[in-house]
């Protein structure tokens, strides 16, 4: 007899008028790990990481986040402020009847994970942030390093309609831009299917357009849960300045992991190593 296929089911929950979906997989009695994707990706960005967590006995909940999920795309920039994104994660935990979980995020998902850990430390057993440093470290790096130059696209994304047109155009301009960021042809194909064809690009851009409404006090609050920060030295968007300053904003056990020769897309490029770091942090 063959082994049974791994447990995997789609769960839904509501927060106000929004209806979210998440993929609940792995051992039902395992410690829960919440996986938060970034831009311009969706839940599939964790496809190579989650099974390795399952093999180690962890249950994973991969959230299709606000603006991406077809039934959770509110209008207006203020709907994408960090407290709203953090609240979505807490609503997921409540819907799954989880008092706390290990929280992992990549790119914008890391920014949300930092926010959840800072605002709700009682709900976070451990934090693994991937690529994006602590927000206060990021802001400091904008002043004292080349981070401002690396973040030029954030200003572009504030413009109306033009970013949508650039990212969804039929020519090869989006492909060239994403390839320049390190995406493989397979990843770019998923972007075309999961972001462009699914209509998720405007919602994803909403996260950037909410940046001017951020509360500096909430965005830069210190973190007091056990934390691992994973950064890669070939990331064109996020430099060493913020990575090396992140330790100053964590008042708990902290580990910095630098991956050499890896671009921004750590979950796809180094899933084995990333899963190992998540497991090490969650099990410590």
PDB file of C-alpha atoms in Angstrom:
ATOM      1  CA  UNK A   1       0.000   0.000   0.000  1.00  0.00           C
ATOM      2  CA  UNK A   2       1.234   3.489  -0.837  1.00  0.00           C
ATOM      3  CA  UNK A   3       1.447   6.263   1.692  1.00  0.00           C
ATOM      4  CA  UNK A   4      -1.467   8.654   1.945  1.00  0.00           C
ATOM      5  CA  UNK A   5      -1.040  12.033   0.170  1.00  0.00           C
ATOM      6  CA  UNK A   6      -0.161  14.928   2.473  1.00  0.00           C
ATOM      7  CA  UNK A   7      -3.147  16.698   4.001  1.00  0.00           C
ATOM      8  CA  UNK A   8      -3.951  19.951   2.199  1.00  0.00           C
ATOM      9  CA  UNK A   9      -7.172  21.915   2.203  1.00  0.00           C
ATOM     10  CA  UNK A  10      -8.311  25.405   1.357  1.00  0.00           C
ATOM     11  CA  UNK A  11      -9.878  27.280   4.242  1.00  0.00           C
ATOM     12  CA  UNK A  12     -11.774  30.559   4.094  1.00  0.00           C
ATOM     13  CA  UNK A  13     -12.513  33.192   6.695  1.00  0.00           C
ATOM     14  CA  UNK A  14     -13.978  36.669   6.768  1.00  0.00           C
ATOM     15  CA  UNK A  15     -12.832  39.961   8.180  1.00  0.00           C
ATOM     16  CA  UNK A  16     -15.461  42.622   7.797  1.00  0.00           C
ATOM     17  CA  UNK A  17     -16.709  42.507   4.193  1.00  0.00           C
ATOM     18  CA  UNK A  18     -13.590  40.708   2.959  1.00  0.00           C
ATOM     19  CA  UNK A  19     -13.376  36.961   2.438  1.00  0.00           C
ATOM     20  CA  UNK A  20      -9.893  35.436   2.570  1.00  0.00           C
ATOM     21  CA  UNK A  21      -8.493  32.060   1.581  1.00  0.00           C
ATOM     22  CA  UNK A  22      -5.549  30.164   2.981  1.00  0.00           C
ATOM     23  CA  UNK A  23      -3.994  26.780   2.281  1.00  0.00           C
ATOM     24  CA  UNK A  24      -3.863  24.624   5.426  1.00  0.00           C
ATOM     25  CA  UNK A  25      -1.437  21.715   4.946  1.00  0.00           C
ATOM     26  CA  UNK A  26       0.718  19.213   6.759  1.00  0.00           C
ATOM     27  CA  UNK A  27       0.148  17.409  10.066  1.00  0.00           C
ATOM     28  CA  UNK A  28      -3.061  18.718  11.614  1.00  0.00           C
ATOM     29  CA  UNK A  29      -1.577  18.341  15.102  1.00  0.00           C
ATOM     30  CA  UNK A  30       1.751  19.976  14.246  1.00  0.00           C
ATOM     31  CA  UNK A  31       2.858  23.374  15.476  1.00  0.00           C
ATOM     32  CA  UNK A  32       1.481  25.962  13.072  1.00  0.00           C
ATOM     33  CA  UNK A  33       3.645  28.071  10.770  1.00  0.00           C
ATOM     34  CA  UNK A  34       1.995  30.992   8.966  1.00  0.00           C
ATOM     35  CA  UNK A  35       3.643  31.742   5.597  1.00  0.00           C
ATOM     36  CA  UNK A  36       3.170  35.230   4.111  1.00  0.00           C
ATOM     37  CA  UNK A  37       4.040  35.938   0.485  1.00  0.00           C
ATOM     38  CA  UNK A  38       5.339  39.155  -1.023  1.00  0.00           C
ATOM     39  CA  UNK A  39       4.968  41.164  -4.237  1.00  0.00           C
ATOM     40  CA  UNK A  40       4.417  40.254  -7.026  1.00  0.00           C
ATOM     41  CA  UNK A  41       3.653  36.716  -5.900  1.00  0.00           C
ATOM     42  CA  UNK A  42       1.009  34.627  -4.213  1.00  0.00           C
ATOM     43  CA  UNK A  43       0.794  31.433  -2.186  1.00  0.00           C
ATOM     44  CA  UNK A  44       2.707  29.363  -4.751  1.00  0.00           C
ATOM     45  CA  UNK A  45       5.934  31.131  -3.758  1.00  0.00           C
ATOM     46  CA  UNK A  46       6.035  28.761  -0.755  1.00  0.00           C
ATOM     47  CA  UNK A  47       5.461  25.562  -2.756  1.00  0.00           C
ATOM     48  CA  UNK A  48       9.024  24.308  -2.290  1.00  0.00           C
ATOM     49  CA  UNK A  49       9.334  25.354   1.366  1.00  0.00           C
ATOM     50  CA  UNK A  50       6.071  24.122   2.887  1.00  0.00           C
ATOM     51  CA  UNK A  51       6.568  20.374   2.179  1.00  0.00           C
ATOM     52  CA  UNK A  52       9.908  20.485   3.960  1.00  0.00           C
ATOM     53  CA  UNK A  53       8.225  21.998   7.001  1.00  0.00           C
ATOM     54  CA  UNK A  54       5.578  19.272   6.861  1.00  0.00           C
ATOM     55  CA  UNK A  55       8.284  16.607   6.806  1.00  0.00           C
ATOM     56  CA  UNK A  56       9.648  18.113  10.019  1.00  0.00           C
ATOM     57  CA  UNK A  57       6.213  17.843  11.662  1.00  0.00           C
ATOM     58  CA  UNK A  58       4.928  21.397  11.168  1.00  0.00           C
ATOM     59  CA  UNK A  59       1.512  22.443   9.928  1.00  0.00           C
ATOM     60  CA  UNK A  60       1.503  25.366   7.483  1.00  0.00           C
ATOM     61  CA  UNK A  61      -1.101  28.019   6.759  1.00  0.00           C
ATOM     62  CA  UNK A  62      -0.284  29.962   3.594  1.00  0.00           C
ATOM     63  CA  UNK A  63      -2.373  33.123   3.380  1.00  0.00           C
ATOM     64  CA  UNK A  64      -3.530  34.623   0.072  1.00  0.00           C
ATOM     65  CA  UNK A  65      -3.258  38.182   1.261  1.00  0.00           C
ATOM     66  CA  UNK A  66      -5.343  41.332   0.977  1.00  0.00           C
ATOM     67  CA  UNK A  67      -5.435  42.715  -2.545  1.00  0.00           C
ATOM     68  CA  UNK A  68      -4.302  39.408  -4.014  1.00  0.00           C
ATOM     69  CA  UNK A  69      -7.187  37.147  -3.001  1.00  0.00           C
ATOM     70  CA  UNK A  70     -10.055  37.749  -5.452  1.00  0.00           C
ATOM     71  CA  UNK A  71     -12.613  38.154  -2.656  1.00  0.00           C
ATOM     72  CA  UNK A  72     -10.449  40.477  -0.537  1.00  0.00           C
ATOM     73  CA  UNK A  73      -9.576  43.420  -2.782  1.00  0.00           C
ATOM     74  CA  UNK A  74     -10.829  46.590  -1.112  1.00  0.00           C
ATOM     75  CA  UNK A  75     -10.692  49.936  -2.884  1.00  0.00           C
ATOM     76  CA  UNK A  76      -8.617  52.858  -1.642  1.00  0.00           C
ATOM     77  CA  UNK A  77      -5.029  53.137  -0.469  1.00  0.00           C
ATOM     78  CA  UNK A  78      -5.862  53.370   3.214  1.00  0.00           C
ATOM     79  CA  UNK A  79      -7.315  49.859   3.117  1.00  0.00           C
ATOM     80  CA  UNK A  80      -3.754  48.547   2.707  1.00  0.00           C
ATOM     81  CA  UNK A  81      -2.150  50.202   5.713  1.00  0.00           C
ATOM     82  CA  UNK A  82       0.017  47.937   7.852  1.00  0.00           C
ATOM     83  CA  UNK A  83      -2.469  47.625  10.771  1.00  0.00           C
ATOM     84  CA  UNK A  84      -5.036  46.232   8.324  1.00  0.00           C
ATOM     85  CA  UNK A  85      -2.542  43.707   6.947  1.00  0.00           C
ATOM     86  CA  UNK A  86      -1.535  42.700  10.469  1.00  0.00           C
ATOM     87  CA  UNK A  87      -5.185  42.341  11.402  1.00  0.00           C
ATOM     88  CA  UNK A  88      -5.702  39.904   8.546  1.00  0.00           C
ATOM     89  CA  UNK A  89      -3.068  37.580   9.995  1.00  0.00           C
ATOM     90  CA  UNK A  90      -4.635  37.748  13.445  1.00  0.00           C
ATOM     91  CA  UNK A  91      -8.014  36.959  11.873  1.00  0.00           C
ATOM     92  CA  UNK A  92      -6.457  33.889  10.235  1.00  0.00           C
ATOM     93  CA  UNK A  93      -5.138  32.696  13.596  1.00  0.00           C
ATOM     94  CA  UNK A  94      -8.530  33.271  15.189  1.00  0.00           C
ATOM     95  CA  UNK A  95     -10.340  31.421  12.417  1.00  0.00           C
ATOM     96  CA  UNK A  96      -8.004  28.451  12.828  1.00  0.00           C
ATOM     97  CA  UNK A  97      -8.442  28.558  16.617  1.00  0.00           C
ATOM     98  CA  UNK A  98      -4.718  29.102  17.120  1.00  0.00           C
ATOM     99  CA  UNK A  99      -3.622  31.077  20.178  1.00  0.00           C
ATOM    100  CA  UNK A 100      -0.181  31.551  18.576  1.00  0.00           C
ATOM    101  CA  UNK A 101       1.929  30.419  15.630  1.00  0.00           C
ATOM    102  CA  UNK A 102       5.372  30.720  14.122  1.00  0.00           C
ATOM    103  CA  UNK A 103       5.214  33.533  11.568  1.00  0.00           C
ATOM    104  CA  UNK A 104       7.317  33.619   8.392  1.00  0.00           C
ATOM    105  CA  UNK A 105       7.216  36.285   5.699  1.00  0.00           C
ATOM    106  CA  UNK A 106       9.077  37.130   2.515  1.00  0.00           C
ATOM    107  CA  UNK A 107       9.305  40.597   0.937  1.00  0.00           C
ATOM    108  CA  UNK A 108       6.107  42.505   1.855  1.00  0.00           C
ATOM    109  CA  UNK A 109       5.091  39.419   3.783  1.00  0.00           C
ATOM    110  CA  UNK A 110       8.154  40.016   5.963  1.00  0.00           C
ATOM    111  CA  UNK A 111       7.024  43.585   6.619  1.00  0.00           C
ATOM    112  CA  UNK A 112       3.680  42.216   7.789  1.00  0.00           C
ATOM    113  CA  UNK A 113       5.407  39.560   9.883  1.00  0.00           C
ATOM    114  CA  UNK A 114       7.503  42.238  11.620  1.00  0.00           C
ATOM    115  CA  UNK A 115       4.269  44.142  12.289  1.00  0.00           C
ATOM    116  CA  UNK A 116       2.482  41.105  13.721  1.00  0.00           C
ATOM    117  CA  UNK A 117       5.417  40.305  16.012  1.00  0.00           C
ATOM    118  CA  UNK A 118       5.650  43.908  17.248  1.00  0.00           C
ATOM    119  CA  UNK A 119       1.922  44.481  17.801  1.00  0.00           C
ATOM    120  CA  UNK A 120       0.907  40.978  18.975  1.00  0.00           C
ATOM    121  CA  UNK A 121       3.914  39.247  20.554  1.00  0.00           C
ATOM    122  CA  UNK A 122       1.590  36.942  22.475  1.00  0.00           C
ATOM    123  CA  UNK A 123       0.367  35.479  19.167  1.00  0.00           C
ATOM    124  CA  UNK A 124       3.848  34.869  17.713  1.00  0.00           C
ATOM    125  CA  UNK A 125       5.945  31.925  18.891  1.00  0.00           C
ATOM    126  CA  UNK A 126       8.820  32.878  16.617  1.00  0.00           C
ATOM    127  CA  UNK A 127       9.503  35.121  13.644  1.00  0.00           C
ATOM    128  CA  UNK A 128      11.471  34.377  10.493  1.00  0.00           C
ATOM    129  CA  UNK A 129      11.697  37.425   8.239  1.00  0.00           C
ATOM    130  CA  UNK A 130      13.068  36.887   4.740  1.00  0.00           C
ATOM    131  CA  UNK A 131      14.733  39.613   2.642  1.00  0.00           C
ATOM    132  CA  UNK A 132      13.065  42.677   4.222  1.00  0.00           C
ATOM    133  CA  UNK A 133      14.754  43.971   7.404  1.00  0.00           C
ATOM    134  CA  UNK A 134      13.083  45.467  10.440  1.00  0.00           C
ATOM    135  CA  UNK A 135      11.244  48.625   9.298  1.00  0.00           C
ATOM    136  CA  UNK A 136      13.325  50.917  11.510  1.00  0.00           C
ATOM    137  CA  UNK A 137      16.521  49.414  10.111  1.00  0.00           C
ATOM    138  CA  UNK A 138      15.171  49.888   6.586  1.00  0.00           C
ATOM    139  CA  UNK A 139      14.358  53.558   7.216  1.00  0.00           C
ATOM    140  CA  UNK A 140      17.774  54.176   8.752  1.00  0.00           C
ATOM    141  CA  UNK A 141      19.429  52.498   5.767  1.00  0.00           C
ATOM    142  CA  UNK A 142      17.567  54.887   3.453  1.00  0.00           C
ATOM    143  CA  UNK A 143      19.583  57.708   5.025  1.00  0.00           C
ATOM    144  CA  UNK A 144      23.023  56.208   5.565  1.00  0.00           C
ATOM    145  CA  UNK A 145      23.404  53.704   2.699  1.00  0.00           C
ATOM    146  CA  UNK A 146      22.413  53.139  -0.922  1.00  0.00           C
ATOM    147  CA  UNK A 147      18.960  51.865   0.076  1.00  0.00           C
ATOM    148  CA  UNK A 148      17.170  54.972  -1.203  1.00  0.00           C
ATOM    149  CA  UNK A 149      18.566  54.373  -4.688  1.00  0.00           C
ATOM    150  CA  UNK A 150      17.602  50.703  -4.522  1.00  0.00           C
ATOM    151  CA  UNK A 151      14.033  51.658  -3.564  1.00  0.00           C
ATOM    152  CA  UNK A 152      13.362  54.001  -6.491  1.00  0.00           C
ATOM    153  CA  UNK A 153      10.439  51.854  -7.659  1.00  0.00           C
ATOM    154  CA  UNK A 154       8.466  52.643  -4.492  1.00  0.00           C
ATOM    155  CA  UNK A 155       8.112  56.203  -5.780  1.00  0.00           C
ATOM    156  CA  UNK A 156       7.075  54.956  -9.211  1.00  0.00           C
ATOM    157  CA  UNK A 157       4.386  52.763  -7.675  1.00  0.00           C
ATOM    158  CA  UNK A 158       2.750  55.814  -6.065  1.00  0.00           C
ATOM    159  CA  UNK A 159       1.614  57.005  -9.493  1.00  0.00           C
ATOM    160  CA  UNK A 160      -1.931  56.194 -10.644  1.00  0.00           C
ATOM    161  CA  UNK A 161      -2.564  53.678 -13.474  1.00  0.00           C
ATOM    162  CA  UNK A 162       0.972  53.834 -14.975  1.00  0.00           C
ATOM    163  CA  UNK A 163       2.452  51.007 -12.826  1.00  0.00           C
ATOM    164  CA  UNK A 164      -0.531  48.786 -13.661  1.00  0.00           C
ATOM    165  CA  UNK A 165      -0.023  49.480 -17.344  1.00  0.00           C
ATOM    166  CA  UNK A 166       3.700  48.740 -17.176  1.00  0.00           C
ATOM    167  CA  UNK A 167       3.282  45.491 -15.224  1.00  0.00           C
ATOM    168  CA  UNK A 168       0.409  44.126 -17.279  1.00  0.00           C
ATOM    169  CA  UNK A 169       1.552  45.142 -20.756  1.00  0.00           C
ATOM    170  CA  UNK A 170       1.687  42.452 -23.422  1.00  0.00           C
ATOM    171  CA  UNK A 171       5.235  43.202 -24.527  1.00  0.00           C
ATOM    172  CA  UNK A 172       8.387  41.893 -22.878  1.00  0.00           C
ATOM    173  CA  UNK A 173       8.968  44.929 -20.677  1.00  0.00           C
ATOM    174  CA  UNK A 174       7.589  43.276 -17.494  1.00  0.00           C
ATOM    175  CA  UNK A 175       9.542  40.106 -18.239  1.00  0.00           C
ATOM    176  CA  UNK A 176      12.794  42.025 -18.621  1.00  0.00           C
ATOM    177  CA  UNK A 177      12.207  43.911 -15.372  1.00  0.00           C
ATOM    178  CA  UNK A 178      11.392  40.772 -13.386  1.00  0.00           C
ATOM    179  CA  UNK A 179      14.278  38.835 -14.921  1.00  0.00           C
ATOM    180  CA  UNK A 180      16.559  41.696 -13.902  1.00  0.00           C
ATOM    181  CA  UNK A 181      15.344  41.150 -10.345  1.00  0.00           C
ATOM    182  CA  UNK A 182      16.341  37.478 -10.570  1.00  0.00           C
ATOM    183  CA  UNK A 183      13.068  35.795 -11.498  1.00  0.00           C
ATOM    184  CA  UNK A 184      13.298  32.658 -13.608  1.00  0.00           C
ATOM    185  CA  UNK A 185      11.096  32.101 -16.706  1.00  0.00           C
ATOM    186  CA  UNK A 186       8.926  29.754 -14.629  1.00  0.00           C
ATOM    187  CA  UNK A 187       8.413  32.410 -11.954  1.00  0.00           C
ATOM    188  CA  UNK A 188       7.602  35.018 -14.589  1.00  0.00           C
ATOM    189  CA  UNK A 189       5.042  32.628 -16.063  1.00  0.00           C
ATOM    190  CA  UNK A 190       3.384  32.320 -12.670  1.00  0.00           C
ATOM    191  CA  UNK A 191       3.362  36.125 -12.392  1.00  0.00           C
ATOM    192  CA  UNK A 192       1.510  36.307 -15.692  1.00  0.00           C
ATOM    193  CA  UNK A 193      -1.051  33.728 -14.523  1.00  0.00           C
ATOM    194  CA  UNK A 194      -1.462  34.480 -10.818  1.00  0.00           C
ATOM    195  CA  UNK A 195      -1.034  38.260 -10.852  1.00  0.00           C
ATOM    196  CA  UNK A 196      -1.838  39.636 -14.293  1.00  0.00           C
ATOM    197  CA  UNK A 197      -4.515  37.233 -15.573  1.00  0.00           C
ATOM    198  CA  UNK A 198      -6.066  36.965 -12.087  1.00  0.00           C
ATOM    199  CA  UNK A 199      -6.361  40.746 -11.746  1.00  0.00           C
ATOM    200  CA  UNK A 200      -4.199  40.932  -8.618  1.00  0.00           C
ATOM    201  CA  UNK A 201      -1.730  43.602  -9.759  1.00  0.00           C
ATOM    202  CA  UNK A 202      -3.738  46.652  -8.573  1.00  0.00           C
ATOM    203  CA  UNK A 203      -4.280  45.107  -5.140  1.00  0.00           C
ATOM    204  CA  UNK A 204      -0.595  44.286  -4.782  1.00  0.00           C
ATOM    205  CA  UNK A 205       0.331  47.852  -5.710  1.00  0.00           C
ATOM    206  CA  UNK A 206      -2.094  49.074  -3.049  1.00  0.00           C
ATOM    207  CA  UNK A 207       0.415  48.008  -0.398  1.00  0.00           C
ATOM    208  CA  UNK A 208       2.992  50.432  -1.788  1.00  0.00           C
ATOM    209  CA  UNK A 209       0.440  53.211  -2.181  1.00  0.00           C
ATOM    210  CA  UNK A 210      -0.494  52.941   1.495  1.00  0.00           C
ATOM    211  CA  UNK A 211       3.102  53.677   2.581  1.00  0.00           C
ATOM    212  CA  UNK A 212       2.487  57.467   2.909  1.00  0.00           C
ATOM    213  CA  UNK A 213      -0.213  56.730   5.497  1.00  0.00           C
ATOM    214  CA  UNK A 214       2.032  54.604   7.726  1.00  0.00           C
ATOM    215  CA  UNK A 215       2.316  55.418  11.418  1.00  0.00           C
ATOM    216  CA  UNK A 216       6.059  55.734  12.181  1.00  0.00           C
ATOM    217  CA  UNK A 217       5.534  54.634  15.786  1.00  0.00           C
ATOM    218  CA  UNK A 218       3.693  51.448  14.830  1.00  0.00           C
ATOM    219  CA  UNK A 219       5.873  50.695  11.811  1.00  0.00           C
ATOM    220  CA  UNK A 220       9.146  50.919  13.749  1.00  0.00           C
ATOM    221  CA  UNK A 221       8.144  49.278  17.038  1.00  0.00           C
ATOM    222  CA  UNK A 222      10.711  46.939  18.540  1.00  0.00           C
ATOM    223  CA  UNK A 223      10.254  43.175  18.360  1.00  0.00           C
ATOM    224  CA  UNK A 224      10.433  40.991  21.461  1.00  0.00           C
ATOM    225  CA  UNK A 225       9.991  37.468  20.088  1.00  0.00           C
ATOM    226  CA  UNK A 226      12.727  34.999  19.013  1.00  0.00           C
ATOM    227  CA  UNK A 227      13.716  36.080  15.517  1.00  0.00           C
ATOM    228  CA  UNK A 228      15.735  34.953  12.511  1.00  0.00           C
ATOM    229  CA  UNK A 229      16.395  37.335   9.640  1.00  0.00           C
ATOM    230  CA  UNK A 230      17.417  35.770   6.324  1.00  0.00           C
ATOM    231  CA  UNK A 231      18.998  38.051   3.707  1.00  0.00           C
ATOM    232  CA  UNK A 232      20.763  37.411   0.413  1.00  0.00           C
ATOM    233  CA  UNK A 233      23.765  39.348  -0.837  1.00  0.00           C
ATOM    234  CA  UNK A 234      22.638  39.524  -4.488  1.00  0.00           C
ATOM    235  CA  UNK A 235      19.298  41.152  -3.695  1.00  0.00           C
ATOM    236  CA  UNK A 236      19.068  44.217  -5.975  1.00  0.00           C
ATOM    237  CA  UNK A 237      16.260  45.802  -3.946  1.00  0.00           C
ATOM    238  CA  UNK A 238      17.506  45.408  -0.369  1.00  0.00           C
ATOM    239  CA  UNK A 239      21.073  46.213   0.596  1.00  0.00           C
ATOM    240  CA  UNK A 240      23.357  45.281   3.423  1.00  0.00           C
ATOM    241  CA  UNK A 241      22.707  48.507   5.334  1.00  0.00           C
ATOM    242  CA  UNK A 242      19.283  47.497   6.613  1.00  0.00           C
ATOM    243  CA  UNK A 243      20.259  43.856   7.020  1.00  0.00           C
ATOM    244  CA  UNK A 244      23.117  44.603   9.395  1.00  0.00           C
ATOM    245  CA  UNK A 245      21.108  47.110  11.453  1.00  0.00           C
ATOM    246  CA  UNK A 246      18.150  44.827  12.104  1.00  0.00           C
ATOM    247  CA  UNK A 247      19.727  43.279  15.206  1.00  0.00           C
ATOM    248  CA  UNK A 248      19.433  46.638  16.998  1.00  0.00           C
ATOM    249  CA  UNK A 249      15.628  46.410  16.935  1.00  0.00           C
ATOM    250  CA  UNK A 250      15.094  42.881  18.283  1.00  0.00           C
ATOM    251  CA  UNK A 251      15.002  42.450  22.066  1.00  0.00           C
ATOM    252  CA  UNK A 252      15.058  38.638  22.030  1.00  0.00           C
ATOM    253  CA  UNK A 253      17.162  35.771  20.760  1.00  0.00           C
ATOM    254  CA  UNK A 254      18.255  36.830  17.268  1.00  0.00           C
ATOM    255  CA  UNK A 255      19.984  35.110  14.395  1.00  0.00           C
ATOM    256  CA  UNK A 256      21.141  36.720  11.132  1.00  0.00           C
ATOM    257  CA  UNK A 257      21.559  34.390   8.156  1.00  0.00           C
ATOM    258  CA  UNK A 258      23.242  35.647   4.986  1.00  0.00           C
ATOM    259  CA  UNK A 259      22.801  33.598   1.823  1.00  0.00           C
ATOM    260  CA  UNK A 260      25.582  34.087  -0.694  1.00  0.00           C
ATOM    261  CA  UNK A 261      24.957  34.408  -4.426  1.00  0.00           C
ATOM    262  CA  UNK A 262      21.163  34.461  -4.095  1.00  0.00           C
ATOM    263  CA  UNK A 263      18.812  37.075  -5.544  1.00  0.00           C
ATOM    264  CA  UNK A 264      15.699  38.476  -3.884  1.00  0.00           C
ATOM    265  CA  UNK A 265      13.622  35.303  -4.364  1.00  0.00           C
ATOM    266  CA  UNK A 266      15.016  33.215  -1.531  1.00  0.00           C
ATOM    267  CA  UNK A 267      12.004  30.856  -1.080  1.00  0.00           C
ATOM    268  CA  UNK A 268      12.339  29.665  -4.688  1.00  0.00           C
ATOM    269  CA  UNK A 269      16.125  29.766  -5.027  1.00  0.00           C
ATOM    270  CA  UNK A 270      17.059  28.226  -1.688  1.00  0.00           C
ATOM    271  CA  UNK A 271      13.997  26.388  -0.327  1.00  0.00           C
ATOM    272  CA  UNK A 272      16.048  23.688   1.409  1.00  0.00           C
ATOM    273  CA  UNK A 273      18.233  26.158   3.282  1.00  0.00           C
ATOM    274  CA  UNK A 274      15.327  28.466   4.098  1.00  0.00           C
ATOM    275  CA  UNK A 275      13.203  25.612   5.432  1.00  0.00           C
ATOM    276  CA  UNK A 276      16.150  24.534   7.565  1.00  0.00           C
ATOM    277  CA  UNK A 277      16.381  28.023   9.110  1.00  0.00           C
ATOM    278  CA  UNK A 278      12.635  28.178   9.755  1.00  0.00           C
ATOM    279  CA  UNK A 279      12.720  24.773  11.433  1.00  0.00           C
ATOM    280  CA  UNK A 280      15.766  25.749  13.507  1.00  0.00           C
ATOM    281  CA  UNK A 281      14.046  28.896  14.724  1.00  0.00           C
ATOM    282  CA  UNK A 282      10.664  27.264  15.369  1.00  0.00           C
ATOM    283  CA  UNK A 283      12.284  24.385  17.214  1.00  0.00           C
ATOM    284  CA  UNK A 284      14.589  26.456  19.410  1.00  0.00           C
TER     285      UNK A 284
END
